């Protein structure tokens, strides 16, 4: 039964994440990004602080906040800032399409920075994935320079995931998640420097939407954690790509987006390359496990 629950929870998490992205895109047209980020970080930090207290942990234990943990937090600041700016500047479908290249960037980073072995098939998949990104970005005629923002965001998020591998296993995931939300506050400060207004008298509806942004993030993240814990990771992880489908549907229905043929083809190449990489890694892990028995 867990084999079914894992993928179902993953799809649910990706759907809620896509809703969160749509909410950010909607409210960012009326409310400063710094204000949205501040509300998001405040509610998220409060939720994880309560969860940490219930487990007897100290969310504000700065004695652990060094080395890889500090580096991860810095990259979290860049990632959060990039997500907020991206959603305010580019179509939801383009943002979601570019974000799907992240597993390929992580694989590339693991090979170049961590010395992990990557065979020619996965190198080929990485190349195909980046061709798909180029089709989405369309350098030259019709190029939107704002589309580079989500690409930089992917790089920051990928580096964050890579550096997470260097964090001592004794540090609870709950603390890392809580510190991730705390990193939102420096992100709000960075956004405030680039905006004329930081705080405004927003109507009750916008306050409600900003609260939903935070709550959907917490719920989706919690579902993601449960999905990866109760199910086969290699079976569950590919369902992350369902986020692209949800995002495109929301973009078309609520924002009037009309992705063109190149965007669809590029997205298919990115997703296909990512799925192949995941399946290849799963096969290699099985081969190693058999060899060790």
mmCIF file of C-alpha atoms in Angstrom, residues 40-266:
data_model
loop_
_atom_site.group_PDB
_atom_site.id
_atom_site.type_symbol
_atom_site.label_atom_id
_atom_site.label_comp_id
_atom_site.label_asym_id
_atom_site.label_seq_id
_atom_site.Cartn_x
_atom_site.Cartn_y
_atom_site.Cartn_z
ATOM 1 C CA UNK A 40 5.695 33.673 4.229
ATOM 2 C CA UNK A 41 8.820 33.411 6.386
ATOM 3 C CA UNK A 42 7.078 34.497 9.582
ATOM 4 C CA UNK A 43 4.291 31.921 9.370
ATOM 5 C CA UNK A 44 6.590 29.132 8.188
ATOM 6 C CA UNK A 45 9.157 29.802 10.927
ATOM 7 C CA UNK A 46 6.396 29.852 13.559
ATOM 8 C CA UNK A 47 5.047 26.490 12.384
ATOM 9 C CA UNK A 48 8.470 24.822 12.435
ATOM 10 C CA UNK A 49 9.378 26.464 15.757
ATOM 11 C CA UNK A 50 6.273 24.892 17.332
ATOM 12 C CA UNK A 51 7.110 21.536 15.730
ATOM 13 C CA UNK A 52 10.693 21.730 17.006
ATOM 14 C CA UNK A 53 9.521 22.557 20.531
ATOM 15 C CA UNK A 54 7.193 19.566 20.508
ATOM 16 C CA UNK A 55 10.165 17.323 19.706
ATOM 17 C CA UNK A 56 12.405 18.951 22.305
ATOM 18 C CA UNK A 57 14.611 20.655 19.712
ATOM 19 C CA UNK A 58 15.889 24.216 19.703
ATOM 20 C CA UNK A 59 15.181 25.878 16.367
ATOM 21 C CA UNK A 60 17.469 28.783 17.235
ATOM 22 C CA UNK A 61 20.471 26.641 18.223
ATOM 23 C CA UNK A 62 23.241 28.686 16.591
ATOM 24 C CA UNK A 63 25.937 26.257 17.783
ATOM 25 C CA UNK A 64 24.986 24.025 14.830
ATOM 26 C CA UNK A 65 24.793 26.913 12.402
ATOM 27 C CA UNK A 66 28.196 26.661 10.738
ATOM 28 C CA UNK A 67 29.989 25.041 7.828
ATOM 29 C CA UNK A 68 27.663 23.293 5.410
ATOM 30 C CA UNK A 69 24.602 24.345 7.410
ATOM 31 C CA UNK A 70 25.505 28.037 7.053
ATOM 32 C CA UNK A 71 26.283 27.543 3.366
ATOM 33 C CA UNK A 72 22.931 25.878 2.825
ATOM 34 C CA UNK A 73 21.162 28.786 4.523
ATOM 35 C CA UNK A 74 22.961 31.300 2.283
ATOM 36 C CA UNK A 75 21.912 29.392 -0.820
ATOM 37 C CA UNK A 76 18.370 29.204 0.571
ATOM 38 C CA UNK A 77 18.342 33.014 0.668
ATOM 39 C CA UNK A 78 19.310 33.172 -3.020
ATOM 40 C CA UNK A 79 16.829 30.438 -3.949
ATOM 41 C CA UNK A 80 13.897 32.084 -2.158
ATOM 42 C CA UNK A 81 14.716 35.477 -3.651
ATOM 43 C CA UNK A 82 14.959 33.903 -7.100
ATOM 44 C CA UNK A 83 11.626 32.121 -6.787
ATOM 45 C CA UNK A 84 9.803 35.281 -5.732
ATOM 46 C CA UNK A 85 11.350 37.405 -8.480
ATOM 47 C CA UNK A 86 10.833 34.694 -11.107
ATOM 48 C CA UNK A 87 7.142 34.272 -10.379
ATOM 49 C CA UNK A 88 6.600 38.019 -10.609
ATOM 50 C CA UNK A 89 8.390 38.342 -13.975
ATOM 51 C CA UNK A 90 7.880 35.243 -16.112
ATOM 52 C CA UNK A 91 4.869 33.104 -17.063
ATOM 53 C CA UNK A 92 4.058 30.331 -14.611
ATOM 54 C CA UNK A 93 4.508 27.692 -17.320
ATOM 55 C CA UNK A 94 7.991 28.952 -18.220
ATOM 56 C CA UNK A 95 9.029 29.071 -14.563
ATOM 57 C CA UNK A 96 7.805 25.526 -13.939
ATOM 58 C CA UNK A 97 9.438 24.214 -17.125
ATOM 59 C CA UNK A 98 12.855 25.604 -16.256
ATOM 60 C CA UNK A 99 12.608 24.359 -12.668
ATOM 61 C CA UNK A 100 12.319 20.786 -13.937
ATOM 62 C CA UNK A 101 15.957 20.844 -15.035
ATOM 63 C CA UNK A 102 17.042 20.847 -11.393
ATOM 64 C CA UNK A 103 17.653 17.054 -11.087
ATOM 65 C CA UNK A 104 19.960 17.263 -14.111
ATOM 66 C CA UNK A 105 21.866 20.191 -12.619
ATOM 67 C CA UNK A 106 22.244 18.274 -9.348
ATOM 68 C CA UNK A 107 23.624 15.268 -11.242
ATOM 69 C CA UNK A 108 26.014 17.550 -13.135
ATOM 70 C CA UNK A 109 27.138 19.237 -9.919
ATOM 71 C CA UNK A 110 27.641 15.901 -8.180
ATOM 72 C CA UNK A 111 29.924 14.799 -11.012
ATOM 73 C CA UNK A 112 31.933 18.029 -11.265
ATOM 74 C CA UNK A 113 32.087 19.044 -7.603
ATOM 75 C CA UNK A 114 31.677 15.850 -5.585
ATOM 76 C CA UNK A 115 33.487 13.452 -7.890
ATOM 77 C CA UNK A 116 30.531 11.113 -8.367
ATOM 78 C CA UNK A 117 30.763 8.836 -11.394
ATOM 79 C CA UNK A 118 28.373 9.675 -14.213
ATOM 80 C CA UNK A 119 28.248 7.394 -17.240
ATOM 81 C CA UNK A 120 27.893 8.491 -20.847
ATOM 82 C CA UNK A 121 24.162 7.821 -20.857
ATOM 83 C CA UNK A 122 23.507 10.286 -18.060
ATOM 84 C CA UNK A 123 25.888 12.803 -19.641
ATOM 85 C CA UNK A 124 23.819 12.474 -22.812
ATOM 86 C CA UNK A 125 20.609 12.947 -20.827
ATOM 87 C CA UNK A 126 22.042 16.106 -19.239
ATOM 88 C CA UNK A 127 22.883 17.431 -22.699
ATOM 89 C CA UNK A 128 19.379 16.693 -23.998
ATOM 90 C CA UNK A 129 17.876 18.375 -20.949
ATOM 91 C CA UNK A 130 19.846 21.552 -21.518
ATOM 92 C CA UNK A 131 18.835 21.565 -25.191
ATOM 93 C CA UNK A 132 15.272 21.561 -23.884
ATOM 94 C CA UNK A 133 16.081 24.546 -21.654
ATOM 95 C CA UNK A 134 17.483 26.419 -24.656
ATOM 96 C CA UNK A 135 14.260 25.749 -26.548
ATOM 97 C CA UNK A 136 12.289 27.231 -23.649
ATOM 98 C CA UNK A 137 14.599 30.242 -23.216
ATOM 99 C CA UNK A 138 14.913 30.773 -26.977
ATOM 100 C CA UNK A 139 18.161 32.821 -27.092
ATOM 101 C CA UNK A 140 18.107 35.201 -30.035
ATOM 102 C CA UNK A 141 14.790 36.206 -31.558
ATOM 103 C CA UNK A 142 12.016 36.287 -28.977
ATOM 104 C CA UNK A 143 14.398 35.872 -26.045
ATOM 105 C CA UNK A 144 13.039 37.095 -22.723
ATOM 106 C CA UNK A 145 15.980 38.089 -20.457
ATOM 107 C CA UNK A 146 13.744 37.696 -17.400
ATOM 108 C CA UNK A 147 13.666 33.956 -18.119
ATOM 109 C CA UNK A 148 17.286 33.819 -16.930
ATOM 110 C CA UNK A 149 16.108 34.535 -13.372
ATOM 111 C CA UNK A 150 14.511 31.082 -12.852
ATOM 112 C CA UNK A 151 17.620 29.525 -14.416
ATOM 113 C CA UNK A 152 19.815 31.220 -11.804
ATOM 114 C CA UNK A 153 17.296 30.105 -9.192
ATOM 115 C CA UNK A 154 17.706 26.490 -10.332
ATOM 116 C CA UNK A 155 21.472 26.804 -9.938
ATOM 117 C CA UNK A 156 21.085 28.138 -6.382
ATOM 118 C CA UNK A 157 18.613 25.392 -5.421
ATOM 119 C CA UNK A 158 20.814 22.700 -6.949
ATOM 120 C CA UNK A 159 23.865 23.932 -5.048
ATOM 121 C CA UNK A 160 21.734 23.962 -1.898
ATOM 122 C CA UNK A 161 20.817 20.313 -2.424
ATOM 123 C CA UNK A 162 24.434 19.378 -3.118
ATOM 124 C CA UNK A 163 25.758 21.091 -0.004
ATOM 125 C CA UNK A 164 23.015 19.397 2.024
ATOM 126 C CA UNK A 165 24.860 16.122 1.409
ATOM 127 C CA UNK A 166 27.789 17.523 3.414
ATOM 128 C CA UNK A 167 25.676 18.284 6.488
ATOM 129 C CA UNK A 168 26.297 15.886 9.393
ATOM 130 C CA UNK A 169 23.526 13.260 9.563
ATOM 131 C CA UNK A 170 22.989 13.982 13.252
ATOM 132 C CA UNK A 171 21.336 17.324 12.493
ATOM 133 C CA UNK A 172 17.548 16.690 12.300
ATOM 134 C CA UNK A 173 15.748 17.430 9.029
ATOM 135 C CA UNK A 174 13.183 19.417 11.016
ATOM 136 C CA UNK A 175 15.857 21.932 12.005
ATOM 137 C CA UNK A 176 17.109 22.230 8.427
ATOM 138 C CA UNK A 177 13.551 22.910 7.280
ATOM 139 C CA UNK A 178 13.003 25.507 9.988
ATOM 140 C CA UNK A 179 16.282 27.232 9.180
ATOM 141 C CA UNK A 180 15.211 27.244 5.543
ATOM 142 C CA UNK A 181 12.181 29.330 6.471
ATOM 143 C CA UNK A 182 14.330 31.581 8.660
ATOM 144 C CA UNK A 183 16.523 32.249 5.623
ATOM 145 C CA UNK A 184 13.477 33.904 4.086
ATOM 146 C CA UNK A 185 14.013 36.972 6.291
ATOM 147 C CA UNK A 186 17.358 37.959 4.662
ATOM 148 C CA UNK A 187 15.649 37.283 1.336
ATOM 149 C CA UNK A 188 12.928 39.786 2.256
ATOM 150 C CA UNK A 189 15.641 42.303 3.113
ATOM 151 C CA UNK A 190 17.282 41.835 -0.301
ATOM 152 C CA UNK A 191 13.946 42.297 -2.055
ATOM 153 C CA UNK A 192 13.244 45.396 0.024
ATOM 154 C CA UNK A 193 16.426 47.018 -1.296
ATOM 155 C CA UNK A 194 15.146 46.650 -4.854
ATOM 156 C CA UNK A 195 11.598 47.888 -4.254
ATOM 157 C CA UNK A 196 10.216 51.369 -3.690
ATOM 158 C CA UNK A 197 7.668 50.065 -1.215
ATOM 159 C CA UNK A 198 8.102 47.304 1.339
ATOM 160 C CA UNK A 199 4.938 47.408 3.452
ATOM 161 C CA UNK A 200 1.550 48.610 2.251
ATOM 162 C CA UNK A 201 -1.971 48.625 3.616
ATOM 163 C CA UNK A 202 -3.075 45.523 1.785
ATOM 164 C CA UNK A 203 -6.769 44.572 1.694
ATOM 165 C CA UNK A 204 -7.969 41.595 3.708
ATOM 166 C CA UNK A 205 -8.107 39.405 0.581
ATOM 167 C CA UNK A 206 -4.392 39.899 -0.099
ATOM 168 C CA UNK A 207 -3.555 39.108 3.524
ATOM 169 C CA UNK A 208 -5.576 35.933 3.113
ATOM 170 C CA UNK A 209 -3.678 35.027 -0.071
ATOM 171 C CA UNK A 210 -0.291 35.686 1.582
ATOM 172 C CA UNK A 211 -1.305 33.476 4.493
ATOM 173 C CA UNK A 212 -2.305 30.756 2.029
ATOM 174 C CA UNK A 213 1.117 31.054 0.380
ATOM 175 C CA UNK A 214 2.767 30.138 3.679
ATOM 176 C CA UNK A 215 0.300 27.427 4.669
ATOM 177 C CA UNK A 216 0.355 25.710 1.276
ATOM 178 C CA UNK A 217 4.154 25.703 1.451
ATOM 179 C CA UNK A 218 4.146 24.041 4.870
ATOM 180 C CA UNK A 219 1.507 21.460 3.877
ATOM 181 C CA UNK A 220 3.201 20.618 0.571
ATOM 182 C CA UNK A 221 6.597 20.284 2.211
ATOM 183 C CA UNK A 222 5.187 18.001 4.903
ATOM 184 C CA UNK A 223 3.533 15.808 2.267
ATOM 185 C CA UNK A 224 6.820 15.694 0.357
ATOM 186 C CA UNK A 225 8.704 14.474 3.429
ATOM 187 C CA UNK A 226 6.111 11.772 4.168
ATOM 188 C CA UNK A 227 6.084 10.667 0.519
ATOM 189 C CA UNK A 228 9.837 10.125 0.467
ATOM 190 C CA UNK A 229 9.785 8.308 3.805
ATOM 191 C CA UNK A 230 6.955 5.817 3.319
ATOM 192 C CA UNK A 231 7.546 4.960 -0.340
ATOM 193 C CA UNK A 232 10.327 3.719 -2.564
ATOM 194 C CA UNK A 233 12.287 6.905 -3.292
ATOM 195 C CA UNK A 234 13.244 5.763 -6.792
ATOM 196 C CA UNK A 235 9.558 5.093 -7.540
ATOM 197 C CA UNK A 236 8.199 8.220 -5.861
ATOM 198 C CA UNK A 237 10.709 10.846 -7.031
ATOM 199 C CA UNK A 238 9.734 10.799 -10.763
ATOM 200 C CA UNK A 239 6.278 12.050 -9.787
ATOM 201 C CA UNK A 240 7.899 15.395 -8.920
ATOM 202 C CA UNK A 241 7.491 16.224 -12.593
ATOM 203 C CA UNK A 242 3.718 16.348 -12.153
ATOM 204 C CA UNK A 243 4.299 19.884 -10.841
ATOM 205 C CA UNK A 244 4.888 21.014 -14.413
ATOM 206 C CA UNK A 245 1.491 19.703 -15.519
ATOM 207 C CA UNK A 246 -0.287 21.436 -12.639
ATOM 208 C CA UNK A 247 1.591 24.694 -13.268
ATOM 209 C CA UNK A 248 0.768 24.723 -16.970
ATOM 210 C CA UNK A 249 -2.904 24.070 -16.242
ATOM 211 C CA UNK A 250 -3.030 26.879 -13.667
ATOM 212 C CA UNK A 251 -1.179 29.237 -16.005
ATOM 213 C CA UNK A 252 -3.593 28.557 -18.847
ATOM 214 C CA UNK A 253 -6.777 28.739 -16.770
ATOM 215 C CA UNK A 254 -6.023 31.635 -14.409
ATOM 216 C CA UNK A 255 -3.369 33.733 -16.163
ATOM 217 C CA UNK A 256 -4.320 33.264 -19.793
ATOM 218 C CA UNK A 257 -0.928 31.799 -20.688
ATOM 219 C CA UNK A 258 -0.567 30.035 -24.025
ATOM 220 C CA UNK A 259 2.714 28.090 -24.149
ATOM 221 C CA UNK A 260 3.882 27.660 -27.750
ATOM 222 C CA UNK A 261 5.104 24.489 -29.437
ATOM 223 C CA UNK A 262 8.784 25.096 -28.627
ATOM 224 C CA UNK A 263 7.964 25.450 -24.930
ATOM 225 C CA UNK A 264 6.064 22.163 -24.964
ATOM 226 C CA UNK A 265 8.851 20.354 -26.835
ATOM 227 C CA UNK A 266 11.545 21.851 -24.593
#
